[in-house]
Amino acid sequence: MINRLNEFNFIPIPADEKALETARQFVLEQAERLNLPAPIIFKIELALEEILVNVVHYAYPPGTTGVVDVGCLTDEAGISLCIADSGRPFNPLEKEKPDLDIELEERQIGGLGIFLTREMVDAIEYRREQDRNIITFTIRKP
Amino acid sequence: MEIRIQKKDDLLSILLEGRFDAFGANQLDAVLKEALEDGVVRAVLFIMDGVSYLSSAGLRILLSTYKQMQKRGGVMVLSGVQVYCREVIEMTGFAGTFPMVDSPEEAEAVLRQPSAPEKPKPVGEEKCSVETGDYCFVSGSEDSCAAEILGDIRDILHSRVTTERIYSKRFFDKEYSIGMGGLGAGLEDYINLLGEMITIGGTMVWLPTDGHDTADFLIPKTDQGDVMIRTGFNVSIKGGVNEYVYFKSATAGGTPVGALYRELFSFAKKRRPDFRGALGLVIRAQLGAVYGSGIKKSAVTQNAPANGKMILHESNRGEWFDGDTAPRHTRVTGLIVGIGADLTADLSDYDEEDFNRVFYMHPANISGKEEMLHNHAVIFNEQPLPQHPTRLEEEIHRVIEQGTFLDMRHLLDSSTITEALIGIHYLQAFRSDPEGVPLDQGKAEPMPEIKKSQMRYYQG
């Protein structure tokens, strides 16, 4: 999907706590034309939140507000989203999988977000390009 | 998210409505901090009927509340959790930790339990040494597991698979299944090649009956098209592993697979009230000796034995099966999916018809046997085995990544296991697999074509 980025519709959003709601409205509008069933919408929302919240929290130094670009491409196969920032290099896909077996007390809650994302999407890629972190993922129509 | 709280004595009830996302989690975090500050609360009830969405940020709040209650010797209960939210909780492994009930009334029963709060189930470990070897059991999920079936073993045993009796099933990377099937877009690609098949750890392996006796080992790339399995008979094990076992054989050469199943049946009878007579096993094994058998012909109508007997009948067996009399491999690593029925157990809890689709309880098929087993194994060169039972799934993936693929076989019960991580599913039911579709129905929409280029592809 990364090589089709020119076909995506993008909007720039300030990477703050309101970003999620703005991005969500934008993506849901784009998704509307696909007439997707509720479980797929749920997957889209969850993957979007997990990736976006990561960017809002970690991409830019505290006290500064950068911009996150949210892109969307719908076609007969399904929906693809792109989330791009110009913050510090960070590939969430390299995060280790959380160990779901270990005892709760020792369990690190970190990594659950990306774990859930992987469960929701059919494909996901990360690329660092021109000082930007670019994540694209695809959720197919059933 | 709308949050309403009510405090009564030491019970804090929180009614949530809307989206439990990162934003909602922040709101709730502030409310909870204040409500729990005075240290009085010993029970927290989340009423979640109106919550349509839950993300990891929401989970984080639930977990931290749970931990706080644990520290105080208190409880946390979730009531009315809706389907998607429940999936998120299950997917992340919290289902066994957070008590979930259907209504606040039901929650009261849990909350009223005096001073002994519902603790997370300790990972119970139980060690047993018996004649066959040492067994270390660790409890797993409480899922009600089932064997889901497509087609019918009787169609295989009588070689009467027809195009109407072929099913298509989407390949699913978390699936454990065994059966008789093939791959291909057009019927002519596989109908005469149906062979032993297994899916495990995101891979699919089959032994086409093309006369080469060489297994294909395939890792579908999930991001490219859908891979459809065509099958005349397939059993999938549904549900999480109920119990993990580390097994070490008392015999240097290993314990025969048949004897290992008998021992597990015997343990199950003593230890597990939920044992109904059949087990689904996923095994990451060190195999001392592999005795395999492979079907030589596709079990379709035109190949049916002229004498009308089953293909297993001694008059037909030689023509139909390659059965090893000497080990085909020694000292190798195997990934096994197996399903076994204890014929000495009362099997009447199972649906008779569906059970017979897997274990044909015909006198000619079961004579003199105490158990009936189907085990398919993917064979790799020997890989080190950690002795940690719950590492099973992870280990399966490691073997697939790092091992050298050698073979795939239907295991004869005489094959031996020296050491293994075993995942036991105590099967509560045999039923039809709702995911599969008969091929002729599937024709309505064109099947995606499967190309070898869509897969990581190896040949032994």
Tab-separated table of C-alpha atoms in Angstrom, chain B residues 132-393:
chain	number	residue	atom	x	y	z
B	132	THR	CA	5.546	-43.684	30.909
B	133	GLY	CA	7.398	-40.644	32.198
B	134	ASP	CA	7.165	-37.293	33.973
B	135	TYR	CA	4.283	-34.933	33.354
B	136	CYS	CA	4.040	-31.317	34.461
B	137	PHE	CA	0.550	-29.829	34.002
B	138	VAL	CA	-0.140	-26.081	33.912
B	139	SER	CA	-3.699	-24.819	33.654
B	140	GLY	CA	-4.703	-22.843	30.583
B	141	SER	CA	-7.921	-21.376	29.246
B	142	GLU	CA	-11.382	-22.296	30.470
B	143	ASP	CA	-12.779	-22.334	26.952
B	144	SER	CA	-15.320	-24.934	26.074
B	145	CYS	CA	-13.365	-26.575	23.277
B	146	ALA	CA	-14.836	-28.380	20.308
B	147	ALA	CA	-13.871	-30.364	17.258
B	148	GLU	CA	-15.352	-28.732	14.164
B	149	ILE	CA	-15.773	-30.972	11.184
B	150	LEU	CA	-16.059	-30.594	7.437
B	151	GLY	CA	-16.907	-33.624	5.351
B	152	ASP	CA	-16.759	-37.109	6.733
B	153	ILE	CA	-14.000	-39.637	7.413
B	154	ARG	CA	-16.356	-42.325	6.144
B	155	ASP	CA	-16.197	-40.780	2.684
B	156	ILE	CA	-12.443	-41.182	2.839
B	157	LEU	CA	-12.519	-44.715	4.225
B	158	HIS	CA	-14.924	-45.814	1.491
B	159	SER	CA	-13.210	-43.694	-1.160
B	160	ARG	CA	-16.402	-41.989	-2.129
B	161	VAL	CA	-15.464	-38.310	-2.183
B	162	THR	CA	-17.224	-36.581	-5.036
B	163	THR	CA	-17.143	-32.973	-6.154
B	164	GLU	CA	-20.338	-32.438	-4.161
B	165	ARG	CA	-18.518	-33.648	-1.086
B	166	ILE	CA	-15.595	-31.279	-1.331
B	167	TYR	CA	-15.618	-28.250	0.917
B	168	SER	CA	-13.754	-24.988	0.678
B	169	LYS	CA	-12.372	-23.446	3.789
B	170	ARG	CA	-10.446	-20.242	4.182
B	171	PHE	CA	-6.984	-20.748	5.564
B	172	PHE	CA	-6.830	-19.264	9.004
B	173	ASP	CA	-3.425	-18.713	10.494
B	174	LYS	CA	-4.266	-19.579	14.086
B	175	GLU	CA	-5.904	-22.808	13.236
B	176	TYR	CA	-4.978	-26.273	14.335
B	177	SER	CA	-6.506	-28.781	12.000
B	178	ILE	CA	-5.915	-32.059	10.240
B	179	GLY	CA	-7.627	-33.740	7.369
B	180	MET	CA	-7.554	-34.888	3.833
B	181	GLY	CA	-7.455	-32.232	1.209
B	182	GLY	CA	-5.660	-30.216	-1.374
B	183	LEU	CA	-4.943	-26.793	-2.751
B	184	GLY	CA	-5.712	-25.275	-6.075
B	185	ALA	CA	-8.041	-22.954	-7.909
B	186	GLY	CA	-9.667	-25.395	-10.285
B	187	LEU	CA	-11.117	-28.736	-9.324
B	188	GLU	CA	-8.772	-30.534	-11.712
B	189	ASP	CA	-5.803	-29.131	-9.762
B	190	TYR	CA	-6.516	-31.169	-6.680
B	191	ILE	CA	-9.406	-33.591	-7.038
B	192	ASN	CA	-7.066	-36.458	-7.886
B	193	LEU	CA	-4.363	-35.385	-5.469
B	194	LEU	CA	-6.266	-35.196	-2.166
B	195	GLY	CA	-3.798	-36.137	0.550
B	196	GLU	CA	-3.003	-35.856	4.241
B	197	MET	CA	-3.075	-32.278	5.412
B	198	ILE	CA	-2.306	-30.270	8.554
B	199	THR	CA	-2.492	-26.611	9.539
B	200	ILE	CA	-0.407	-25.451	12.473
B	201	GLY	CA	1.367	-22.246	13.504
B	202	GLY	CA	0.253	-20.289	10.435
B	203	THR	CA	1.452	-22.933	8.008
B	204	MET	CA	-0.275	-25.536	5.966
B	205	VAL	CA	1.358	-28.739	4.881
B	206	TRP	CA	-0.015	-31.390	2.617
B	207	LEU	CA	1.136	-34.574	1.006
B	208	PRO	CA	-0.371	-34.635	-2.477
B	209	THR	CA	-1.162	-38.109	-3.766
B	210	ASP	CA	0.749	-37.433	-6.950
B	211	GLY	CA	3.081	-40.405	-6.595
B	212	HIS	CA	6.082	-38.336	-5.510
B	213	ASP	CA	5.522	-38.888	-1.793
B	214	THR	CA	6.819	-35.361	-1.178
B	215	ALA	CA	5.093	-32.922	1.139
B	216	ASP	CA	4.490	-29.267	0.304
B	217	PHE	CA	5.156	-26.853	3.138
B	218	LEU	CA	3.381	-23.560	2.710
B	219	ILE	CA	3.258	-20.332	4.658
B	220	PRO	CA	0.539	-18.221	3.082
B	221	LYS	CA	1.350	-14.556	3.137
B	222	THR	CA	-1.705	-13.183	4.785
B	223	ASP	CA	-1.470	-9.873	2.990
B	224	GLN	CA	-1.918	-11.382	-0.440
B	225	GLY	CA	-5.242	-12.858	-1.419
B	226	ASP	CA	-7.075	-15.565	0.332
B	227	VAL	CA	-5.927	-19.117	0.388
B	228	MET	CA	-8.679	-21.679	0.232
B	229	ILE	CA	-8.211	-25.213	1.438
B	230	ARG	CA	-10.242	-27.814	-0.426
B	231	THR	CA	-11.095	-30.742	1.723
B	232	GLY	CA	-13.095	-33.926	1.766
B	233	PHE	CA	-12.537	-34.298	5.487
B	234	ASN	CA	-11.144	-31.840	7.985
B	235	VAL	CA	-11.233	-31.472	11.773
B	236	SER	CA	-10.293	-28.194	13.466
B	237	ILE	CA	-9.701	-27.835	17.161
B	238	LYS	CA	-11.587	-24.766	18.376
B	239	GLY	CA	-10.953	-22.981	21.660
B	240	GLY	CA	-7.865	-22.130	23.688
B	241	VAL	CA	-5.600	-24.751	25.200
B	242	ASN	CA	-7.223	-25.961	28.439
B	243	GLU	CA	-4.086	-27.423	29.896
B	244	TYR	CA	-0.405	-27.294	29.009
B	245	VAL	CA	1.854	-30.238	29.687
B	246	TYR	CA	5.572	-30.722	29.660
B	247	PHE	CA	6.273	-34.409	29.118
B	248	LYS	CA	9.519	-36.328	29.439
B	249	SER	CA	9.538	-39.986	28.577
B	250	ALA	CA	10.904	-42.529	31.038
B	251	THR	CA	12.273	-44.499	28.094
B	252	ALA	CA	15.381	-43.384	26.236
B	253	GLY	CA	13.871	-44.198	22.841
B	254	GLY	CA	10.640	-42.458	23.745
B	255	THR	CA	7.018	-43.373	24.521
B	256	PRO	CA	4.783	-44.562	21.675
B	257	VAL	CA	2.140	-42.023	20.700
B	258	GLY	CA	-0.604	-44.551	21.484
B	259	ALA	CA	0.707	-45.076	25.014
B	260	LEU	CA	1.046	-41.328	25.554
B	261	TYR	CA	-2.602	-40.792	24.614
B	262	ARG	CA	-3.649	-43.646	26.927
B	263	GLU	CA	-1.757	-41.992	29.784
B	264	LEU	CA	-3.377	-38.627	29.060
B	265	PHE	CA	-6.808	-40.299	28.971
B	266	SER	CA	-6.098	-41.896	32.310
B	267	PHE	CA	-4.954	-38.583	33.846
B	268	ALA	CA	-8.009	-36.879	32.401
B	269	LYS	CA	-10.371	-39.417	33.947
B	270	LYS	CA	-8.838	-38.801	37.372
B	271	ARG	CA	-8.198	-35.086	37.197
B	272	ARG	CA	-10.696	-33.475	34.835
B	273	PRO	CA	-14.441	-33.514	35.415
B	274	ASP	CA	-14.793	-31.887	31.998
B	275	PHE	CA	-13.286	-34.915	30.218
B	276	ARG	CA	-15.910	-36.370	27.864
B	277	GLY	CA	-13.722	-39.045	26.290
B	278	ALA	CA	-11.961	-37.197	23.497
B	279	LEU	CA	-8.948	-34.900	23.390
B	280	GLY	CA	-7.583	-32.495	20.832
B	281	LEU	CA	-3.835	-32.173	21.129
B	282	VAL	CA	-1.278	-29.762	19.781
B	283	ILE	CA	2.215	-31.085	20.372
B	284	ARG	CA	5.680	-29.722	19.861
B	285	ALA	CA	7.607	-32.967	20.196
B	286	GLN	CA	11.030	-34.478	20.125
B	287	LEU	CA	10.368	-37.657	18.199
B	288	GLY	CA	12.576	-40.678	18.827
B	289	ALA	CA	11.221	-42.551	15.841
B	290	VAL	CA	8.682	-41.609	13.204
B	291	TYR	CA	6.600	-44.356	11.695
B	292	GLY	CA	4.412	-42.742	9.099
B	293	SER	CA	1.688	-43.728	6.828
B	294	GLY	CA	0.535	-41.889	3.798
B	295	ILE	CA	-2.465	-42.457	1.633
B	296	LYS	CA	-1.358	-43.242	-1.915
B	297	LYS	CA	-4.456	-42.390	-3.882
B	298	SER	CA	-7.075	-39.713	-3.794
B	299	ALA	CA	-10.134	-41.109	-1.995
B	300	VAL	CA	-12.559	-40.195	-4.774
B	301	THR	CA	-15.384	-42.319	-6.137
B	302	GLN	CA	-13.591	-43.511	-9.252
B	303	ASN	CA	-10.793	-44.959	-7.076
B	304	ALA	CA	-13.172	-46.861	-4.784
B	305	PRO	CA	-12.015	-50.446	-4.135
B	306	ALA	CA	-13.752	-52.941	-6.402
B	307	ASN	CA	-14.404	-55.299	-3.485
B	308	GLY	CA	-16.564	-52.711	-1.730
B	309	LYS	CA	-14.507	-52.883	1.474
B	310	MET	CA	-12.961	-49.939	3.275
B	311	ILE	CA	-9.581	-48.770	2.045
B	312	LEU	CA	-8.150	-49.770	5.425
B	313	HIS	CA	-9.293	-53.357	4.964
B	314	GLU	CA	-6.359	-55.743	4.694
B	315	SER	CA	-7.339	-56.629	1.133
B	316	ASN	CA	-6.985	-52.976	0.129
B	317	ARG	CA	-4.508	-51.581	2.589
B	318	GLY	CA	-1.349	-52.321	0.590
B	319	GLU	CA	-2.678	-50.649	-2.481
B	320	TRP	CA	-3.847	-47.587	-0.553
B	321	PHE	CA	-1.308	-46.928	2.171
B	322	ASP	CA	2.423	-46.715	2.582
B	323	GLY	CA	2.909	-47.848	6.150
B	324	ASP	CA	6.437	-47.741	7.548
B	325	THR	CA	7.814	-50.903	9.120
B	326	ALA	CA	11.133	-49.226	9.931
B	327	PRO	CA	11.382	-45.661	11.258
B	328	ARG	CA	11.244	-43.122	8.479
B	329	HIS	CA	13.022	-40.570	10.669
B	330	THR	CA	14.830	-40.784	13.997
B	331	ARG	CA	15.624	-38.003	16.465
B	332	VAL	CA	13.687	-35.231	14.819
B	333	THR	CA	11.376	-32.450	15.954
B	334	GLY	CA	7.699	-32.710	15.129
B	335	LEU	CA	4.746	-30.340	15.249
B	336	ILE	CA	1.704	-32.511	15.722
B	337	VAL	CA	-2.013	-31.888	15.641
B	338	GLY	CA	-3.954	-34.851	16.905
B	339	ILE	CA	-7.358	-35.880	17.980
B	340	GLY	CA	-8.014	-38.976	20.023
B	341	ALA	CA	-10.966	-40.814	21.499
B	342	ASP	CA	-10.785	-43.111	24.486
B	343	LEU	CA	-12.936	-46.060	23.453
B	344	THR	CA	-13.107	-47.251	27.056
B	345	ALA	CA	-14.790	-43.987	28.086
B	346	ASP	CA	-18.475	-43.189	27.959
B	347	LEU	CA	-18.646	-41.141	24.789
B	348	SER	CA	-22.386	-40.599	24.924
B	349	ASP	CA	-22.111	-36.861	25.637
B	350	TYR	CA	-21.105	-36.321	22.040
B	351	ASP	CA	-23.431	-36.017	19.095
B	352	GLU	CA	-23.251	-39.523	17.654
B	353	GLU	CA	-23.487	-38.565	14.016
B	354	ASP	CA	-20.849	-35.831	14.211
B	355	PHE	CA	-18.561	-38.010	16.302
B	356	ASN	CA	-18.758	-40.724	13.648
B	357	ARG	CA	-17.669	-38.231	11.018
B	358	VAL	CA	-14.283	-38.217	12.785
B	359	PHE	CA	-14.053	-41.609	14.470
B	360	TYR	CA	-15.865	-44.178	12.461
B	361	MET	CA	-17.219	-46.458	15.195
B	362	HIS	CA	-17.787	-49.312	12.800
B	363	PRO	CA	-16.818	-52.721	14.202
B	364	ALA	CA	-14.466	-53.331	11.288
B	365	ASN	CA	-12.731	-50.064	12.071
B	366	ILE	CA	-12.396	-50.263	15.849
B	367	SER	CA	-11.961	-53.984	16.484
B	368	GLY	CA	-9.703	-54.628	19.439
B	369	LYS	CA	-8.696	-50.988	19.859
B	370	GLU	CA	-8.778	-49.063	23.115
B	371	GLU	CA	-8.329	-45.743	21.467
B	372	MET	CA	-8.719	-44.163	18.073
B	373	LEU	CA	-6.250	-41.509	17.089
B	374	HIS	CA	-5.614	-39.228	14.163
B	375	ASN	CA	-2.249	-37.538	14.334
B	376	HIS	CA	-0.559	-35.593	11.587
B	377	ALA	CA	2.962	-34.320	12.065
B	378	VAL	CA	5.215	-31.834	10.344
B	379	ILE	CA	8.797	-33.004	10.727
B	380	PHE	CA	11.843	-30.759	11.143
B	381	ASN	CA	15.472	-31.428	11.984
B	382	GLU	CA	15.985	-31.662	15.729
B	383	GLN	CA	15.516	-28.335	17.522
B	384	PRO	CA	16.163	-27.656	21.216
B	385	LEU	CA	13.095	-27.905	23.464
B	386	PRO	CA	12.612	-25.576	26.452
B	387	GLN	CA	10.920	-27.256	29.400
B	388	HIS	CA	8.343	-24.532	29.888
B	389	PRO	CA	4.854	-25.889	29.098
B	390	THR	CA	3.144	-22.569	28.376
B	391	ARG	CA	5.735	-21.688	25.741
B	392	LEU	CA	3.945	-24.071	23.373
B	393	GLU	CA	2.561	-21.638	20.789
